[in-house]
Amino acid sequence: MNNILVHKHLIVRAEVKNPPVDEVVLTEWFKKFIEEIGMKVMLGPYVKYSHMIGNRDITGAAIIETSHIVMHVWDEPDPALLQFDVYSYGEFDPETICNKIKKDFNTTKIEYKFLDREHDLKEIYKISFLKSNN
């Protein structure tokens, strides 16, 4: 196996006051986000909004050169619920990703787990923190 591969998986759960609800806006956000974290798009991003009552959400996904990125946002609850995954066998910084989510979507709560999937599902670390709306 190539030692350059690192197999890291970031799982984020956030409660947000400014959820994305527009397909074009979230598509552009994905493109910019992927570039900002030093990744390259292979396919997508693909974004679709579901109008199903009780499960109204927007979902975005992109295949990146080093794996994938997926976001689901349910906008019916207040605050909205955002679930976000980045899986990559390339290096990335989970703090950079969480800070971007906090800034762009106005989080009231954000928590994440960062897993090493190289050999097991070893938790590298997890963080939970609240952001005041004041």
Coordinates of C-alpha atoms in Angstrom, one line a residue:
M1 CA 0.0 0.0 0.0
N2 CA 1.2 3.5 -0.8
N3 CA 2.2 5.4 2.4
I4 CA 1.0 8.7 0.9
L5 CA -2.6 7.6 1.5
V6 CA -4.0 8.6 4.9
H7 CA -7.7 7.5 4.8
K8 CA -9.3 10.2 7.1
H9 CA -13.0 10.7 7.6
L10 CA -14.6 13.8 9.1
I11 CA -18.2 13.6 10.3
V12 CA -19.8 16.9 11.2
R13 CA -23.2 17.6 12.8
A14 CA -24.2 21.3 13.1
E15 CA -27.3 23.3 14.0
V16 CA -27.4 26.3 11.7
K17 CA -29.3 29.6 11.5
N18 CA -28.5 30.2 7.8
P19 CA -29.1 26.9 6.0
P20 CA -28.5 26.6 2.3
V21 CA -31.8 26.0 0.5
D22 CA -30.9 27.0 -3.1
E23 CA -29.4 24.4 -5.4
V24 CA -27.3 26.9 -7.4
V25 CA -26.0 28.6 -4.3
L26 CA -25.0 25.2 -2.6
T27 CA -23.4 24.0 -5.9
E28 CA -21.2 27.1 -6.0
W29 CA -20.4 26.7 -2.2
F30 CA -19.2 23.1 -2.9
K31 CA -16.9 24.3 -5.7
K32 CA -15.4 27.0 -3.6
F33 CA -15.1 24.8 -0.5
I34 CA -13.3 22.0 -2.4
E35 CA -10.8 24.5 -3.9
E36 CA -10.2 26.1 -0.5
I37 CA -9.4 22.8 1.2
G38 CA -6.9 22.0 -1.6
M39 CA -9.0 19.2 -3.2
K40 CA -9.9 18.7 -6.8
V41 CA -13.4 17.8 -8.2
M42 CA -13.7 14.7 -10.4
L43 CA -17.5 14.6 -10.6
G44 CA -20.2 17.1 -9.6
P45 CA -21.0 18.7 -7.4
Y46 CA -24.5 17.5 -7.6
V47 CA -27.2 19.3 -5.5
K48 CA -30.9 18.6 -5.2
Y49 CA -33.6 20.0 -2.9
S50 CA -36.4 17.7 -1.7
H51 CA -39.8 19.3 -0.9
M52 CA -41.1 16.2 1.0
I53 CA -43.0 17.5 4.0
G54 CA -41.3 16.3 7.2
N55 CA -38.1 15.6 5.3
R56 CA -37.6 18.8 3.5
D57 CA -33.8 19.1 2.8
I58 CA -31.1 19.9 0.4
T59 CA -28.4 17.4 -0.4
G60 CA -25.1 18.0 -2.1
A61 CA -22.4 15.5 -3.1
A62 CA -19.1 15.7 -5.0
I63 CA -16.6 13.0 -6.0
I64 CA -13.2 14.5 -5.3
E65 CA -9.8 13.2 -6.5
T66 CA -9.2 11.7 -3.1
S67 CA -12.8 10.3 -2.4
H68 CA -16.0 12.3 -1.6
I69 CA -17.8 15.1 0.2
V70 CA -21.5 15.0 1.1
M71 CA -23.8 17.4 2.8
H72 CA -27.5 17.1 4.0
V73 CA -29.4 20.0 5.5
W74 CA -32.9 19.8 6.9
D75 CA -34.3 23.3 7.0
E76 CA -37.7 22.6 8.7
P77 CA -36.3 22.5 12.3
D78 CA -35.1 25.8 13.9
P79 CA -32.2 25.8 13.9
A80 CA -31.7 23.8 10.8
L81 CA -29.8 20.5 11.0
L82 CA -26.6 20.1 8.8
Q83 CA -24.8 16.8 8.4
F84 CA -21.5 16.8 6.5
D85 CA -18.9 14.2 5.6
V86 CA -15.5 14.5 4.1
Y87 CA -13.7 11.3 3.4
S88 CA -10.3 11.5 1.8
Y89 CA -7.1 9.6 1.5
G90 CA -5.4 13.0 1.2
E91 CA -4.5 15.3 4.1
F92 CA -7.0 17.9 5.3
D93 CA -7.6 20.0 8.5
P94 CA -10.9 19.4 10.2
E95 CA -10.7 22.7 12.1
T96 CA -10.5 24.6 8.8
I97 CA -13.6 22.8 7.5
C98 CA -15.6 23.4 10.8
N99 CA -14.6 27.0 10.8
K100 CA -15.9 27.4 7.3
I101 CA -19.2 25.8 8.2
K102 CA -19.5 28.0 11.3
K103 CA -18.8 31.2 9.3
D104 CA -20.9 30.4 6.2
F105 CA -24.0 28.9 7.9
N106 CA -24.1 30.7 11.3
T107 CA -23.9 27.7 13.6
T108 CA -25.5 27.6 17.0
K109 CA -23.9 24.3 17.7
I110 CA -21.3 22.2 15.9
E111 CA -19.6 18.9 16.8
Y112 CA -17.5 16.5 14.9
K113 CA -15.6 13.3 14.9
F114 CA -12.4 12.7 13.0
L115 CA -11.6 9.1 12.2
D116 CA -8.5 7.3 11.0
R117 CA -9.8 4.7 8.6
E118 CA -6.4 3.4 7.5
H119 CA -6.6 0.1 9.4
D120 CA -9.6 0.5 11.8
L121 CA -12.2 3.1 12.6
K122 CA -10.0 4.7 15.1
E123 CA -11.3 8.0 16.5
I124 CA -8.5 10.6 16.2
Y125 CA -10.5 13.2 18.2
K126 CA -13.9 14.7 18.6
I127 CA -14.9 18.2 19.5
S128 CA -18.2 19.8 20.4
F129 CA -18.7 23.5 20.9
L130 CA -21.5 26.0 21.0
K131 CA -21.4 29.4 19.3
S132 CA -23.4 32.2 20.9
N133 CA -25.8 34.1 18.7
N134 CA -24.9 37.4 20.5

